[in-house]
CSV table of C-alpha atoms in Angstrom, one decimal:
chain,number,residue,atom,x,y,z
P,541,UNK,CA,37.8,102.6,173.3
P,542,UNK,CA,41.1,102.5,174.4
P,543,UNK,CA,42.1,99.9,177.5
P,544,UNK,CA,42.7,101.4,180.5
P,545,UNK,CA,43.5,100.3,183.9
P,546,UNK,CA,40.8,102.3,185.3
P,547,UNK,CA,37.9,100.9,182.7
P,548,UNK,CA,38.8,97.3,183.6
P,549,UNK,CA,38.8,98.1,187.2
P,550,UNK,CA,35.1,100.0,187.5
P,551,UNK,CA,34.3,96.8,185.4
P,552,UNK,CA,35.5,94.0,188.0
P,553,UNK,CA,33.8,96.0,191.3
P,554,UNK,CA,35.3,95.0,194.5
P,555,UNK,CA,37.3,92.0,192.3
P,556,UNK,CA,39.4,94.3,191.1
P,557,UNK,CA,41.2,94.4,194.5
P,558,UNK,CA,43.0,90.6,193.7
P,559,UNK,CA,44.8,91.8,190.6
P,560,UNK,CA,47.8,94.5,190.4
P,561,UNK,CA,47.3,95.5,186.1
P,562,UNK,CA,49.9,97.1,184.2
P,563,UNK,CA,49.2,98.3,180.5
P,564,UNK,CA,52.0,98.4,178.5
P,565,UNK,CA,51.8,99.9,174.4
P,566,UNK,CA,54.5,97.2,173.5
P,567,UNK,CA,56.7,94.3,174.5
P,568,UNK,CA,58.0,91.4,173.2
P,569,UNK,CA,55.9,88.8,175.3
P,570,UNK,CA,54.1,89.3,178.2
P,571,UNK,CA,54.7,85.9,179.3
P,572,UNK,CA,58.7,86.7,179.5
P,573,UNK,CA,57.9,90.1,181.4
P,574,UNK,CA,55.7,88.8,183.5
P,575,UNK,CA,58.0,85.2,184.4
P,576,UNK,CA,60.9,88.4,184.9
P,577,UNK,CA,59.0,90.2,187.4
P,578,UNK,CA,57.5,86.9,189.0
P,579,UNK,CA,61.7,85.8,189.9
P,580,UNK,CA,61.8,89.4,191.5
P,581,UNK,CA,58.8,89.0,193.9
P,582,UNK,CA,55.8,90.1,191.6
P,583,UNK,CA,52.5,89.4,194.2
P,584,UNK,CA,49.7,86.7,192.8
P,585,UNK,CA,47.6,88.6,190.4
P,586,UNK,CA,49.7,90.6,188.7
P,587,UNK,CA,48.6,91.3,185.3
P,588,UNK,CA,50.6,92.1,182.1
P,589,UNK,CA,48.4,93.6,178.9
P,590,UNK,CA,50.1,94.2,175.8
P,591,UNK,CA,48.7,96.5,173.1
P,592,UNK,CA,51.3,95.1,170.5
P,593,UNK,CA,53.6,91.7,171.3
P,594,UNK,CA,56.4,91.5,168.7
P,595,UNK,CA,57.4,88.2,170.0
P,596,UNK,CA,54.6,86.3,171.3
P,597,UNK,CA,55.0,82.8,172.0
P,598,UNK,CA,52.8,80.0,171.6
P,599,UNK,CA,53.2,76.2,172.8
P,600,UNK,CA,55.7,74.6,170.8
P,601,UNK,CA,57.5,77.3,170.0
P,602,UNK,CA,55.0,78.7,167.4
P,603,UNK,CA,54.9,82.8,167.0
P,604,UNK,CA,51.5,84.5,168.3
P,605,UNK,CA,50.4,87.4,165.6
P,606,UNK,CA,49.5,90.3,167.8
P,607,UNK,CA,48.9,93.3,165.7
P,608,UNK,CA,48.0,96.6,167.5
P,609,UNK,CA,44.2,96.7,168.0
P,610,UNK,CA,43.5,93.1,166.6
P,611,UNK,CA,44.7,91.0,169.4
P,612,UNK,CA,43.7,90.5,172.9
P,613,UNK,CA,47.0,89.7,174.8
P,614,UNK,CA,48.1,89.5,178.5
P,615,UNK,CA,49.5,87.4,180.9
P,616,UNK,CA,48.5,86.7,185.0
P,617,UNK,CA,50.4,85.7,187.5
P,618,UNK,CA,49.2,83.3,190.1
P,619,UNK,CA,50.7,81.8,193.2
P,620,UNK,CA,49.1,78.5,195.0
P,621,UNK,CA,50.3,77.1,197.9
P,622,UNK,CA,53.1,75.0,198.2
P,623,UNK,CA,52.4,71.4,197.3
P,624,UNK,CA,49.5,72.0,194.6
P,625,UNK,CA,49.9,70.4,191.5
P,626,UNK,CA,49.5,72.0,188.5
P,627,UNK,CA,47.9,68.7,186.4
P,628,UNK,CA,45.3,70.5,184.3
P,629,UNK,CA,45.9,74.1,184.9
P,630,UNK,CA,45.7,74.8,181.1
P,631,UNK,CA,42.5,73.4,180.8
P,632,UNK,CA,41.1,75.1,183.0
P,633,UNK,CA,41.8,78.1,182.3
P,634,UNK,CA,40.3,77.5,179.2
P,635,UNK,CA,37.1,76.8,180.7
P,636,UNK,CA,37.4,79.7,182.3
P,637,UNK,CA,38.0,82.2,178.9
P,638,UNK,CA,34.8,80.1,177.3
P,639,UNK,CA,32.8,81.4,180.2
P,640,UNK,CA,34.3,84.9,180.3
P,641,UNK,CA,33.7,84.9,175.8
P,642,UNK,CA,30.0,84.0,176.5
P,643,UNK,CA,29.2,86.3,179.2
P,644,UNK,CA,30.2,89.5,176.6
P,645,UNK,CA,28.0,87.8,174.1
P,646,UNK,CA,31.0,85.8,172.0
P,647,UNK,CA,29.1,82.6,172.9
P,648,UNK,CA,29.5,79.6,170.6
P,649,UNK,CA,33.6,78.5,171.2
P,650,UNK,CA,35.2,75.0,172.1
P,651,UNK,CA,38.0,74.2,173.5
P,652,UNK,CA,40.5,71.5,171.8
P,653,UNK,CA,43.2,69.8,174.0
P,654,UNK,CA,44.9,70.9,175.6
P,655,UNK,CA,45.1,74.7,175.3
P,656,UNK,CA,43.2,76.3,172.0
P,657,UNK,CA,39.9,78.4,172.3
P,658,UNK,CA,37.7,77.3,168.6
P,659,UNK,CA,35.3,79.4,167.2
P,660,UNK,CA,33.4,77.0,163.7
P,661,UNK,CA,36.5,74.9,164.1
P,662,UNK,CA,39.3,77.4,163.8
P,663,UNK,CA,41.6,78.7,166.3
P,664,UNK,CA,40.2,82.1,168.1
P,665,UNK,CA,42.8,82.2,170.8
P,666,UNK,CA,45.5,80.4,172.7
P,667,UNK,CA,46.6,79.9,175.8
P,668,UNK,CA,50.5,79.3,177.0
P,669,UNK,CA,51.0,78.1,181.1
P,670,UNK,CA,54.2,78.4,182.5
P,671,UNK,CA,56.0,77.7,186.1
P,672,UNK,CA,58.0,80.3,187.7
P,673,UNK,CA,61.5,78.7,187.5
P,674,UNK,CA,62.4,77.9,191.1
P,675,UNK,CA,58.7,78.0,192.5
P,676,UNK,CA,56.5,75.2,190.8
P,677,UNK,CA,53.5,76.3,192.6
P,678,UNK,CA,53.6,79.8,190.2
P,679,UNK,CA,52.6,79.9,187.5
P,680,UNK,CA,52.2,82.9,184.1
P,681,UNK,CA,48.7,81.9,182.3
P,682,UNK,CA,49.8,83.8,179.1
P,683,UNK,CA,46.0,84.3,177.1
P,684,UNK,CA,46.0,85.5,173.3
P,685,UNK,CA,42.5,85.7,172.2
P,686,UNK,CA,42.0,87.5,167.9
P,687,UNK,CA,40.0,90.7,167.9
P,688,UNK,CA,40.2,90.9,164.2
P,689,UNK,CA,42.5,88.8,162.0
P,690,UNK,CA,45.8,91.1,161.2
P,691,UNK,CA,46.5,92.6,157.6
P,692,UNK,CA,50.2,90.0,157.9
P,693,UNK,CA,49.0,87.1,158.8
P,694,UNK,CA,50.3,84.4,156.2
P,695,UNK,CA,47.1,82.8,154.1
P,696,UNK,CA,47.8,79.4,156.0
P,697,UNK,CA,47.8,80.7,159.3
P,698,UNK,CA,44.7,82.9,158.4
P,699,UNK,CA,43.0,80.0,156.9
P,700,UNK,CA,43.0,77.9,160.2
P,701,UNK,CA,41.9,80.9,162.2
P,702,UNK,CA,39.2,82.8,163.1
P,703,UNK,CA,38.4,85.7,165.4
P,704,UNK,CA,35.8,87.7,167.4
P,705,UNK,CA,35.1,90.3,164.8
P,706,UNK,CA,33.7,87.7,162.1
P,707,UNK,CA,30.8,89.0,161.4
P,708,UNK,CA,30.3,92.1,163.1
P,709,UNK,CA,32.0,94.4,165.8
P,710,UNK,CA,34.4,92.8,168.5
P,711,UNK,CA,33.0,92.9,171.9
P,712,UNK,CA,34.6,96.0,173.5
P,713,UNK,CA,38.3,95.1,175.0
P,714,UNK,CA,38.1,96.8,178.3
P,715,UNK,CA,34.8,94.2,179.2
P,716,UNK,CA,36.8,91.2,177.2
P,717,UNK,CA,39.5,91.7,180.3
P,718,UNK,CA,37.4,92.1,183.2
P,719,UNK,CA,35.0,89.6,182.1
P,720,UNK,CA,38.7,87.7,181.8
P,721,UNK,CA,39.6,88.3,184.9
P,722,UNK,CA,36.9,87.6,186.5
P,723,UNK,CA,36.3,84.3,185.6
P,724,UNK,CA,40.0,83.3,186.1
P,725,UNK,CA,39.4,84.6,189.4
P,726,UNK,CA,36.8,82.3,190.0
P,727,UNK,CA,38.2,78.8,188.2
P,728,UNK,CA,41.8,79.3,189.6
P,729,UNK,CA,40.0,79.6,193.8
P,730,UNK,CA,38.5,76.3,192.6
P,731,UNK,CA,41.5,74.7,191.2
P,732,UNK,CA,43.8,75.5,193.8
P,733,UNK,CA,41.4,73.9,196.4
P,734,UNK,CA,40.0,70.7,194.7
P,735,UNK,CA,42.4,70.5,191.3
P,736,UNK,CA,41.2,70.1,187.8
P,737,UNK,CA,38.4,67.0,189.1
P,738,UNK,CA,36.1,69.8,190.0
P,739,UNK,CA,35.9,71.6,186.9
P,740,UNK,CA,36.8,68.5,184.2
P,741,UNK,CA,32.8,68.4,183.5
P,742,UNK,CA,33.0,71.8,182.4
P,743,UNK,CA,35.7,71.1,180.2
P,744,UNK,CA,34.0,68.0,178.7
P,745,UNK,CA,31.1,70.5,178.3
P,746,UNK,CA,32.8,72.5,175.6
P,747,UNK,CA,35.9,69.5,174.4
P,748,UNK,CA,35.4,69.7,170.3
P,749,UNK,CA,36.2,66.4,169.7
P,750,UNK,CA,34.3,64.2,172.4
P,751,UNK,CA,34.2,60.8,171.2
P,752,UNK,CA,35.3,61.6,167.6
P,753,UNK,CA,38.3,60.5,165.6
P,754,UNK,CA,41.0,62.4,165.8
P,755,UNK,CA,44.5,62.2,164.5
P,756,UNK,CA,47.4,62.4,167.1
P,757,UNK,CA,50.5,63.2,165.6
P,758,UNK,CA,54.0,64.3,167.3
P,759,UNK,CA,57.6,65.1,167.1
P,760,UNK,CA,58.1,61.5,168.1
P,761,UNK,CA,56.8,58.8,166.0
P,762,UNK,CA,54.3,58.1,163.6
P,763,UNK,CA,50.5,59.5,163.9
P,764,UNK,CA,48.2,57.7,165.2
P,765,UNK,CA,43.9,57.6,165.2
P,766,UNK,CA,41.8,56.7,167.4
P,767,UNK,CA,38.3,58.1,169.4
P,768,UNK,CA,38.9,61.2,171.7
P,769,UNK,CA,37.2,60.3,175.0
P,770,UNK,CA,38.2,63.6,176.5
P,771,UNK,CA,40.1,64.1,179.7
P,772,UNK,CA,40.7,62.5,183.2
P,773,UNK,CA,40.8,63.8,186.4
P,774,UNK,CA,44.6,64.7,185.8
P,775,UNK,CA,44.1,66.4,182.3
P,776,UNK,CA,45.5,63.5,180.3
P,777,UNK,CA,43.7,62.9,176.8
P,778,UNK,CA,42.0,60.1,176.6
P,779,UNK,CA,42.9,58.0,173.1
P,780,UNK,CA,40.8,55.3,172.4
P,781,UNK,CA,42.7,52.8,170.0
P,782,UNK,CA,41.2,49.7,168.9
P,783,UNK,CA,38.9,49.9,172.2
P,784,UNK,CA,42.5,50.4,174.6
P,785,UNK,CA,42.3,53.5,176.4
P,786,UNK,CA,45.6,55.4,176.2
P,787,UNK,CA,46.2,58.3,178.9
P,788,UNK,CA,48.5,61.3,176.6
P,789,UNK,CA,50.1,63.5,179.3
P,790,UNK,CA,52.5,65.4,176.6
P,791,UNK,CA,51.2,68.4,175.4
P,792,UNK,CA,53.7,68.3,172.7
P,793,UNK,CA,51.7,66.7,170.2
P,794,UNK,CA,49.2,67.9,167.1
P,795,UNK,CA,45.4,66.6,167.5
P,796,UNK,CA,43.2,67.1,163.9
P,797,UNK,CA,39.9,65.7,163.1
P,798,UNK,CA,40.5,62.4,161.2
């Protein structure tokens, strides 16, 4: 079924109302249209879906594979009020896509620090965060989520992920974006009036590496190991070396099993 605006709509009811969707065939990210039109006034709650990307960006400069038909893909804006910190937003708008994925019956992810959706320990989808240049309170939640895995993905790239089609249809794509929405909906009301604290147990709920060993490895230095004792109140990782409990604010960093 093809998405529509009017599917997703009849699908959110009277939430529908908080979100201005566009549907475009093709762009090159929907987090760069979406920052563009955010500079130019855009409201809160605009949404950008993208049937194709041909440049999708994911943290650290890595590409996002977004074949026609096999990727979910869109970006929301979303102003807060002046003053509110954005410590944590990525996570929680992870915990937010792990609620929307089991509510259409794709039950069974994790999240992994700070911004990947796992499905059996591969990446299923993605999620990018940026703030509005000149308005730190805005920000673009840019969501990539794999319907099916595409035909050009490289074999390491493929190897590592995994997607909502494994092992039967995908759930339909007009539900995958209201149940999105939705949920976003809800967690970002919640974050912008009591910050990540209120929804870190949810987080801790799904983290794939609570309390295991994990590798931490960067652009800076050499990797180290220690015990993943999830998150604080702030979204920091919690590293646990040789019993010292290290706070890691920098998302710019790789964590593996050990």
């Amino acid at each position: 079924m093809p998405v529509t605006i009017a599917a997703i709509a009849a699908k959110l009811g009277d939430a529908a109302r908080r979100f201005d969707i566009d549907v475009l065939p093709s762009c090159d990210s929907t987090n760069a249209v979406l920052l563009a039109r955010a500079e130019s006034g855009a409201p809160s709650g605009t949404v950008v879906i993208a049937e194709e990307q041909t440049a999708g960006r994911g943290r650290r400069g890595r590409s996002w594979f977004a074949s026609p038909g096999d990727s979910l893909t869109f970006s929301l804006l979303w102003r807060f009020a002046p003053g509110t910190a954005p410590a944590g937003l990525s996570l929680a708008v992870g915990v937010a896509v792990a609620r929307a994925l089991r509510g259409v019956g794709a039950g069974g992810t994790a999240l992994k620090w700070p911004n990947d959706i796992l499905k059996e320990g591969r990446k299923l989808g993605g999620i990018l965060v940026e703030l509005v240049p000149g308005a730190p309170h805005a920000a673009v939640i840019g969501i990539g989520i794999n319907l099916r895995l595409p035909a050009g993905m490289p074999d390491e790239v493929r190897a590592a992920s995994a997607a909502l089609s494994a092992g039967g249809a995908a759930p339909d794509a007009n539900d995958l974006y209201a149940a999105l929405l939705g949920e976003l909906l809800l967690t970002l009301e919640t974050f912008a009036t009591a910050g990540f604290a209120a929804i870190r147990p949810r987080w801790l709920a799904h983290h794939a590496h609570q309390d295991a060993r994990v590798t931490l490895s960067g652009d800076f230095g050499p990797p180290r190991e220690g015990i993943c004792r999830g998150v604080d109140t702030d979204g920091a990782l919690l590293l646990d070396v040789d019993g010292r409990v290290e706070r890691i604010l920098s998302g710019e960093v790789s964590l593996r099993p050990a």
